[in-house]
Amino acid sequence: MANHTDKISVETSETSKINTVDFSNLDFGRVFTDHMFVCDYEDGKWQDPKIMPYQAMTFEPSARVFHYGQAVFEGMKAYKDDDGKVFLFRPKANFDRINKSSGRLAMPAFPENYFFEGLEALLKLDNDWIKPGVGNSLYLRPFVIATEPAISASPANMYRFMIICSPAKSYYNSAVRVLIADHFSRSANGGVGAAKAAGNYAAQFYPTSLAQKKGFQQVVWTDADTHTLLEEAGTMNVFFRVNDTLITAPTSDRILDGVTRKSIIQLAEDLGITCDVRAVTVAEIKAAAKDGSLKEIFGAGTAAVISPISAFEHQDELFEISGVDAEDSYAKLFKQTLLNIQHNLSDDKHGWRHEVK
Amino acid sequence: MANHTDKISVETSETSKINTVDFSNLDFGRVFTDHMFVCDYEDGKWQDPKIMPYQAMTFEPSARVFHYGQAVFEGMKAYKDDDGKVFLFRPKANFDRINKSSGRLAMPAFPENYFFEGLEALLKLDNDWIKPGVGNSLYLRPFVIATEPAISASPANMYRFMIICSPAKSYYNSAVRVLIADHFSRSANGGVGAAKAAGNYAAQFYPTSLAQKKGFQQVVWTDADTHTLLEEAGTMNVFFRVNDTLITAPTSDRILDGVTRKSIIQLAEDLGITCDVRAVTVAEIKAAAKDGSLKEIFGAGTAAVISPISAFEHQDELFEISGVDAEDSYAKLFKQTLLNIQHNLSDDKHGWRHEVK
């Protein structure tokens, strides 16, 4: 059935899949809601956006995304409070970043009104898929891909912007063990590390699989030149607590400007915790682990919120971190503080919550 | 209509598009032949390969290639001599490289017999699309993409290997002008620059577009650390002729091991031309341009074969290269020598021609 809102054409699904889904047992990113948002770029402009039933789509084998990797994405979450109100968290930051990512890959910027109207229309249609309760959320995946059917190595003239939605269960994840990179690299100076570019992720899978064979879940990447500077974990920015001071690397063209990262920096200031944003060396963190001043390491990102790190290895030296389960850990404090803001359980002095009405 | 060879299931096209194609006026990579080769990876192994009419295919919006860039490819050409015999050029090098690229992106290797049987069956079916005459060829694009419908950031469990074919007209291209990179980079030490990974290409489009606005067609990439070493041009390896000596950078994890590149190094030896494979600095090439010893620069790759470079700019200093049109240029010599081998017009002492029978 086709009908129209003021701005977006909407074709709703005849039936819902929601009753087939076990919300207590969700595997991340495999189940999608009933609808998706689609907007094509052709003839030099974004065409009329539409919402349609979630479905497979046809692409030419020569579509440029398959050959030259013009693809960027975002990760966001929608939260529901106990009154049924729905919130996004700092969505403008994701909007700004997807266009920054697109620009770095020579892809056109997406209009802000389409982005927000698309998100809000989708969340109204698929409202029942957002479950209340701290930790539950609907993961939102905006992405843009080059669809032009031509394999010349140049920017495409046709793109597709989409938003798909996947219910996500609370991450009560256990702490992870990480390997610090000393050979492979995630990004180059002057490269695309600061963009949420699809190719940045594929590039990490093989080195990460080697780390996993050694018993580590993730790699903490270092600078490609010297492997002496700690940068990010590929799907998370990384924070170090030395005594009572937090340290995290500054963003650069190699490091993603994470929304959770910058929220933690602000919350630290609010909470009176010193957070130094500066280059962090592998050597100083190893020294701090040895002298007992390294209390915690944690990752910060939209999917995991805060992910405590219980051990790291560098060049065959293994360090266990004793403070990982402490009741007064910063990881627990920041995670709870963030979740309370996201789920409308506490004040929102910075205006980070965006209610979907 | 479906029928079967011994190894590959073949569904032939009911009609051919070939009469709709103007072979004297081909835009690179936009026209495809009547058939394509497809093989899916599922349940831990490559399934039965098939040939089918060239067509659009359905993909889930959550297919991992759209999100995490697990995609690699190759570029090859088929040539026809005046007797109608069809040849590939060093196809084993492309086969080896696509599996090397796949390995770097944590993707499964493709079986050698499927690769060659697929190519040969396709070329027999679409034989009429290969036009004789030096410079004409059928461009072949093997590629592999991650198809698993799940957006968790980890290697996929489902892939699709395909070969599509596009007739290519002779490149009697004029010389190109290039900009030497001093800010942006193509690849990192320990990164994926040596792989023909899709994301490597998207990453170059924006810096290349900036160069094009300044009147340069391509960028010659330098090392990301210091921008002092000349590496490759993104779709071509690069050779410098200083007096009568050729110089080209060694391959590394930042530089693609080009088939045309290594063929030129061998042909130089055959022809008694010294070819130094060593680090090449921007400074020495600028000095050679100033003192007159820099005679030529040219790119080498499958699509363009040999592409002479008539000028380069580095940090706002422009250098015109006078020898670019000389009758005794190495670029002309190597291009003719390669084309003669590829089109069965000369001896093939290294066994580079692979006849498709």
Tab-separated table of C-alpha atoms in Angstrom, chain A residues 31-329:
chain	number	residue	atom	x	y	z
A	31	VAL	CA	17.595	-9.132	12.495
A	32	PHE	CA	16.144	-6.064	10.822
A	33	THR	CA	12.891	-4.195	11.388
A	34	ASP	CA	9.947	-4.052	8.989
A	35	HIS	CA	10.986	-0.899	7.132
A	36	MET	CA	13.977	0.865	5.653
A	37	PHE	CA	14.718	4.338	4.321
A	38	VAL	CA	16.099	4.742	0.783
A	39	CYS	CA	17.172	7.796	-1.178
A	40	ASP	CA	18.992	7.700	-4.507
A	41	TYR	CA	21.417	10.267	-5.907
A	42	GLU	CA	21.133	10.710	-9.681
A	43	ASP	CA	21.446	13.526	-12.201
A	44	GLY	CA	23.476	15.567	-9.739
A	45	LYS	CA	20.959	15.562	-6.908
A	46	TRP	CA	19.292	13.483	-4.218
A	47	GLN	CA	15.950	12.229	-5.489
A	48	ASP	CA	12.743	11.926	-3.448
A	49	PRO	CA	13.341	9.839	-0.326
A	50	LYS	CA	11.135	6.887	0.472
A	51	ILE	CA	10.383	4.371	3.151
A	52	MET	CA	9.565	0.848	2.041
A	53	PRO	CA	9.371	-2.646	3.509
A	54	TYR	CA	12.814	-3.996	4.418
A	55	GLN	CA	13.833	-6.143	1.473
A	56	ALA	CA	16.643	-7.290	-0.774
A	57	MET	CA	17.390	-4.938	-3.681
A	58	THR	CA	18.865	-5.407	-7.129
A	59	PHE	CA	22.285	-4.043	-8.027
A	60	GLU	CA	24.288	-4.292	-11.224
A	61	PRO	CA	27.433	-6.444	-10.855
A	62	SER	CA	29.318	-3.378	-12.106
A	63	ALA	CA	27.985	-1.157	-9.287
A	64	ARG	CA	31.012	0.835	-8.231
A	65	VAL	CA	30.720	-0.034	-4.525
A	66	PHE	CA	31.671	-3.635	-5.372
A	67	HIS	CA	34.862	-2.546	-7.138
A	68	TYR	CA	36.163	0.677	-5.608
A	69	GLY	CA	34.728	0.720	-2.114
A	70	GLN	CA	32.888	4.029	-2.176
A	71	ALA	CA	30.863	3.283	0.953
A	72	VAL	CA	30.525	5.077	4.288
A	73	PHE	CA	28.295	4.458	7.277
A	74	GLU	CA	27.202	5.533	10.730
A	75	GLY	CA	26.159	3.693	13.883
A	76	MET	CA	23.445	5.206	16.082
A	77	LYS	CA	20.924	3.943	18.610
A	78	ALA	CA	17.336	4.808	19.498
A	79	TYR	CA	16.248	4.382	23.141
A	80	LYS	CA	12.798	4.183	24.750
A	81	ASP	CA	11.976	5.256	28.278
A	82	ASP	CA	9.312	3.673	30.467
A	83	ASP	CA	6.738	6.204	29.271
A	84	GLY	CA	7.287	5.099	25.694
A	85	LYS	CA	9.140	8.234	24.640
A	86	VAL	CA	11.818	7.584	22.008
A	87	PHE	CA	15.209	9.317	21.978
A	88	LEU	CA	18.268	9.542	19.801
A	89	PHE	CA	21.659	10.478	21.281
A	90	ARG	CA	23.499	13.399	19.678
A	91	PRO	CA	22.231	12.496	16.172
A	92	LYS	CA	23.585	15.714	14.671
A	93	ALA	CA	27.102	14.418	15.391
A	94	ASN	CA	26.382	11.325	13.294
A	95	PHE	CA	24.823	13.409	10.548
A	96	ASP	CA	27.839	15.710	10.418
A	97	ARG	CA	30.238	12.793	10.427
A	98	ILE	CA	28.603	10.800	7.628
A	99	ASN	CA	28.904	13.826	5.385
A	100	LYS	CA	32.526	14.328	6.448
A	101	SER	CA	33.180	10.661	5.623
A	102	SER	CA	31.407	11.019	2.280
A	103	GLY	CA	33.441	14.106	1.424
A	104	ARG	CA	36.708	12.247	2.043
A	105	LEU	CA	35.568	9.547	-0.433
A	106	ALA	CA	34.413	12.100	-3.042
A	107	MET	CA	30.741	11.280	-2.383
A	108	PRO	CA	27.963	13.884	-2.216
A	109	ALA	CA	26.696	15.240	1.116
A	110	PHE	CA	23.235	14.121	2.205
A	111	PRO	CA	20.659	16.795	3.117
A	112	GLU	CA	20.082	17.308	6.850
A	113	ASN	CA	16.282	17.455	6.562
A	114	TYR	CA	16.117	14.153	4.672
A	115	PHE	CA	18.376	12.535	7.287
A	116	PHE	CA	16.256	13.594	10.254
A	117	GLU	CA	12.867	13.180	8.595
A	118	GLY	CA	13.894	9.726	7.409
A	119	LEU	CA	15.074	8.664	10.862
A	120	GLU	CA	11.967	9.992	12.568
A	121	ALA	CA	9.516	8.507	10.071
A	122	LEU	CA	11.250	5.111	10.330
A	123	LEU	CA	11.244	5.181	14.125
A	124	LYS	CA	7.534	5.976	14.203
A	125	LEU	CA	6.695	3.114	11.841
A	126	ASP	CA	8.963	0.637	13.645
A	127	ASN	CA	8.297	2.015	17.140
A	128	ASP	CA	7.356	-1.403	18.547
A	129	TRP	CA	10.845	-2.658	17.746
A	130	ILE	CA	12.371	-0.255	20.304
A	131	LYS	CA	12.167	-1.976	23.660
A	132	PRO	CA	12.303	0.010	26.906
A	133	GLY	CA	14.787	-0.827	29.634
A	134	VAL	CA	18.365	0.278	30.140
A	135	GLY	CA	20.602	-1.521	27.709
A	136	ASN	CA	17.925	-2.240	25.112
A	137	SER	CA	18.055	-0.152	21.975
A	138	LEU	CA	17.358	-0.104	18.292
A	139	TYR	CA	20.649	0.090	16.407
A	140	LEU	CA	20.385	2.382	13.382
A	141	ARG	CA	22.677	2.014	10.403
A	142	PRO	CA	22.693	4.900	7.937
A	143	PHE	CA	25.000	4.151	4.997
A	144	VAL	CA	25.802	5.416	1.517
A	145	ILE	CA	27.026	3.284	-1.388
A	146	ALA	CA	28.067	4.006	-4.972
A	147	THR	CA	25.569	2.329	-7.317
A	148	GLU	CA	26.656	3.591	-10.736
A	149	PRO	CA	27.087	0.602	-13.082
A	150	ALA	CA	30.502	1.442	-14.543
A	151	ILE	CA	33.910	0.114	-13.515
A	152	SER	CA	36.089	3.057	-14.393
A	153	ALA	CA	38.196	4.061	-11.382
A	154	SER	CA	36.668	7.435	-10.605
A	155	PRO	CA	33.968	8.774	-8.291
A	156	ALA	CA	30.484	7.501	-9.155
A	157	ASN	CA	27.644	9.680	-10.388
A	158	MET	CA	24.969	7.534	-8.703
A	159	TYR	CA	24.641	6.724	-5.002
A	160	ARG	CA	22.126	5.206	-2.606
A	161	PHE	CA	21.635	6.456	0.957
A	162	MET	CA	19.855	3.980	3.219
A	163	ILE	CA	18.931	3.519	6.861
A	164	ILE	CA	18.312	0.026	8.177
A	165	CYS	CA	17.450	-0.783	11.802
A	166	SER	CA	18.339	-3.760	13.967
A	167	PRO	CA	17.158	-4.367	17.552
A	168	ALA	CA	20.124	-4.674	19.927
A	169	LYS	CA	20.204	-6.359	23.289
A	170	SER	CA	22.010	-4.878	26.217
A	171	TYR	CA	25.753	-5.390	26.093
A	172	TYR	CA	26.518	-6.772	29.549
A	173	ASN	CA	29.727	-7.805	27.945
A	174	SER	CA	32.632	-9.140	29.872
A	175	ALA	CA	35.938	-7.336	29.685
A	176	VAL	CA	38.016	-7.805	26.545
A	177	ARG	CA	41.689	-8.607	26.111
A	178	VAL	CA	43.554	-6.641	23.461
A	179	LEU	CA	46.748	-6.907	21.453
A	180	ILE	CA	48.722	-3.736	20.735
A	181	ALA	CA	49.692	-3.559	17.059
A	182	ASP	CA	53.399	-3.535	16.264
A	183	HIS	CA	53.352	-4.566	12.588
A	184	PHE	CA	49.947	-4.079	10.940
A	185	SER	CA	48.291	-0.666	10.739
A	186	ARG	CA	44.789	0.707	10.464
A	187	SER	CA	45.451	4.024	8.730
A	188	ALA	CA	48.049	6.355	7.267
A	189	ASN	CA	48.778	10.014	7.800
A	190	GLY	CA	46.811	11.695	5.039
A	191	GLY	CA	44.633	8.611	4.653
A	192	VAL	CA	40.990	7.844	5.456
A	193	GLY	CA	41.266	6.676	9.085
A	194	ALA	CA	39.118	9.555	10.331
A	195	ALA	CA	36.293	8.586	7.948
A	196	LYS	CA	33.812	5.821	8.722
A	197	ALA	CA	34.795	4.322	5.374
A	198	ALA	CA	33.841	0.711	4.699
A	199	GLY	CA	37.356	-0.230	3.593
A	200	ASN	CA	38.840	0.731	6.972
A	201	TYR	CA	36.979	-2.180	8.553
A	202	ALA	CA	37.859	-4.914	6.050
A	203	ALA	CA	41.503	-3.889	6.446
A	204	GLN	CA	41.404	-4.752	10.156
A	205	PHE	CA	39.819	-8.189	9.898
A	206	TYR	CA	42.942	-10.197	9.075
A	207	PRO	CA	45.204	-8.674	11.762
A	208	THR	CA	42.313	-9.007	14.233
A	209	SER	CA	41.893	-12.676	13.315
A	210	LEU	CA	45.592	-13.218	14.112
A	211	ALA	CA	45.082	-11.534	17.491
A	212	GLN	CA	42.035	-13.708	18.139
A	213	LYS	CA	44.089	-16.834	17.521
A	214	LYS	CA	46.357	-15.625	20.331
A	215	GLY	CA	43.379	-15.156	22.669
A	216	PHE	CA	42.744	-11.420	22.223
A	217	GLN	CA	39.374	-10.089	21.075
A	218	GLN	CA	40.550	-6.824	19.586
A	219	VAL	CA	43.612	-4.946	18.364
A	220	VAL	CA	44.579	-1.518	19.674
A	221	TRP	CA	46.097	0.231	16.684
A	222	THR	CA	49.267	2.284	16.852
A	223	ASP	CA	50.653	4.873	14.445
A	224	ALA	CA	51.897	3.283	11.202
A	225	ASP	CA	55.222	5.149	11.246
A	226	THR	CA	56.641	4.098	14.592
A	227	HIS	CA	54.044	1.880	16.345
A	228	THR	CA	54.807	3.833	19.526
A	229	LEU	CA	51.558	5.825	19.829
A	230	LEU	CA	48.296	4.253	20.987
A	231	GLU	CA	45.448	5.311	18.725
A	232	GLU	CA	42.103	3.466	18.613
A	233	ALA	CA	40.658	-0.035	18.607
A	234	GLY	CA	38.989	0.083	15.216
A	235	THR	CA	35.409	-0.050	16.500
A	236	MET	CA	36.098	1.950	19.684
A	237	ASN	CA	38.223	4.851	20.858
A	238	VAL	CA	40.412	3.974	23.841
A	239	PHE	CA	40.838	5.632	27.270
A	240	PHE	CA	43.576	4.965	29.824
A	241	ARG	CA	43.240	5.716	33.541
A	242	VAL	CA	46.596	6.390	35.200
A	243	ASN	CA	46.030	7.004	38.906
A	244	ASP	CA	42.931	9.200	38.749
A	245	THR	CA	43.654	10.858	35.410
A	246	LEU	CA	42.086	9.778	32.132
A	247	ILE	CA	44.158	9.950	28.941
A	248	THR	CA	42.978	9.522	25.369
A	249	ALA	CA	44.604	10.239	22.008
A	250	PRO	CA	43.604	13.381	20.127
A	251	THR	CA	41.613	12.878	16.945
A	252	SER	CA	43.549	13.246	13.696
A	253	ASP	CA	43.216	12.127	10.106
A	254	ARG	CA	44.071	8.648	11.411
A	255	ILE	CA	41.581	8.460	14.309
A	256	LEU	CA	37.782	8.511	14.257
A	257	ASP	CA	36.095	11.394	16.083
A	258	GLY	CA	33.839	9.132	18.162
A	259	VAL	CA	30.563	10.433	19.592
A	260	THR	CA	30.940	8.318	22.738
A	261	ARG	CA	34.560	9.491	23.038
A	262	LYS	CA	33.668	13.166	23.013
A	263	SER	CA	30.755	12.569	25.380
A	264	ILE	CA	33.118	10.955	27.893
A	265	ILE	CA	35.537	13.864	27.644
A	266	GLN	CA	32.644	16.213	28.495
A	267	LEU	CA	31.292	13.982	31.280
A	268	ALA	CA	34.764	13.783	32.819
A	269	GLU	CA	34.815	17.551	33.001
A	270	ASP	CA	31.313	17.534	34.530
A	271	LEU	CA	32.396	14.966	37.119
A	272	GLY	CA	35.641	16.744	38.024
A	273	ILE	CA	37.833	14.023	36.499
A	274	THR	CA	40.920	15.239	34.670
A	275	CYS	CA	40.966	13.975	31.083
A	276	ASP	CA	44.148	14.654	29.128
A	277	VAL	CA	43.654	14.580	25.389
A	278	ARG	CA	47.190	14.039	24.155
A	279	ALA	CA	49.463	11.550	22.426
A	280	VAL	CA	49.698	8.356	24.498
A	281	THR	CA	52.761	6.191	24.108
A	282	VAL	CA	52.901	2.430	24.395
A	283	ALA	CA	55.964	2.873	26.605
A	284	GLU	CA	54.232	5.048	29.202
A	285	ILE	CA	51.261	2.690	29.474
A	286	LYS	CA	53.559	-0.296	29.888
A	287	ALA	CA	55.531	1.611	32.540
A	288	ALA	CA	52.296	2.562	34.305
A	289	ALA	CA	51.175	-1.074	34.234
A	290	LYS	CA	54.485	-2.076	35.796
A	291	ASP	CA	54.504	0.535	38.555
A	292	GLY	CA	50.837	-0.001	39.425
A	293	SER	CA	49.575	3.436	38.377
A	294	LEU	CA	47.602	2.068	35.397
A	295	LYS	CA	44.171	1.480	36.921
A	296	GLU	CA	41.968	0.930	33.881
A	297	ILE	CA	41.735	0.837	30.115
A	298	PHE	CA	38.400	0.951	28.342
A	299	GLY	CA	37.007	1.335	24.856
A	300	ALA	CA	34.193	3.720	23.977
A	301	GLY	CA	31.837	3.401	21.031
A	302	THR	CA	28.173	3.366	20.096
A	303	ALA	CA	27.749	-0.406	19.888
A	304	ALA	CA	29.390	-1.377	23.204
A	305	VAL	CA	28.991	2.000	24.978
A	306	ILE	CA	31.961	1.337	27.300
A	307	SER	CA	33.991	-1.833	27.000
A	308	PRO	CA	36.431	-2.504	29.866
A	309	ILE	CA	39.805	-3.978	28.874
A	310	SER	CA	41.222	-6.503	31.301
A	311	ALA	CA	44.594	-7.210	29.709
A	312	PHE	CA	46.877	-6.101	26.909
A	313	GLU	CA	49.844	-7.650	25.203
A	314	HIS	CA	52.654	-5.842	23.423
A	315	GLN	CA	55.534	-7.653	21.769
A	316	ASP	CA	54.923	-10.810	23.777
A	317	GLU	CA	54.732	-8.958	27.091
A	318	LEU	CA	51.344	-9.508	28.741
A	319	PHE	CA	49.849	-7.099	31.257
A	320	GLU	CA	46.785	-7.891	33.359
A	321	ILE	CA	44.849	-4.888	34.653
A	322	SER	CA	43.708	-5.342	38.216
A	323	GLY	CA	41.240	-2.449	38.483
A	324	VAL	CA	38.938	-3.697	35.766
A	325	ASP	CA	36.210	-4.908	38.140
A	326	ALA	CA	36.588	-2.287	40.861
A	327	GLU	CA	33.314	-0.816	42.091
A	328	ASP	CA	34.743	2.692	41.687
A	329	SER	CA	35.952	2.102	38.127
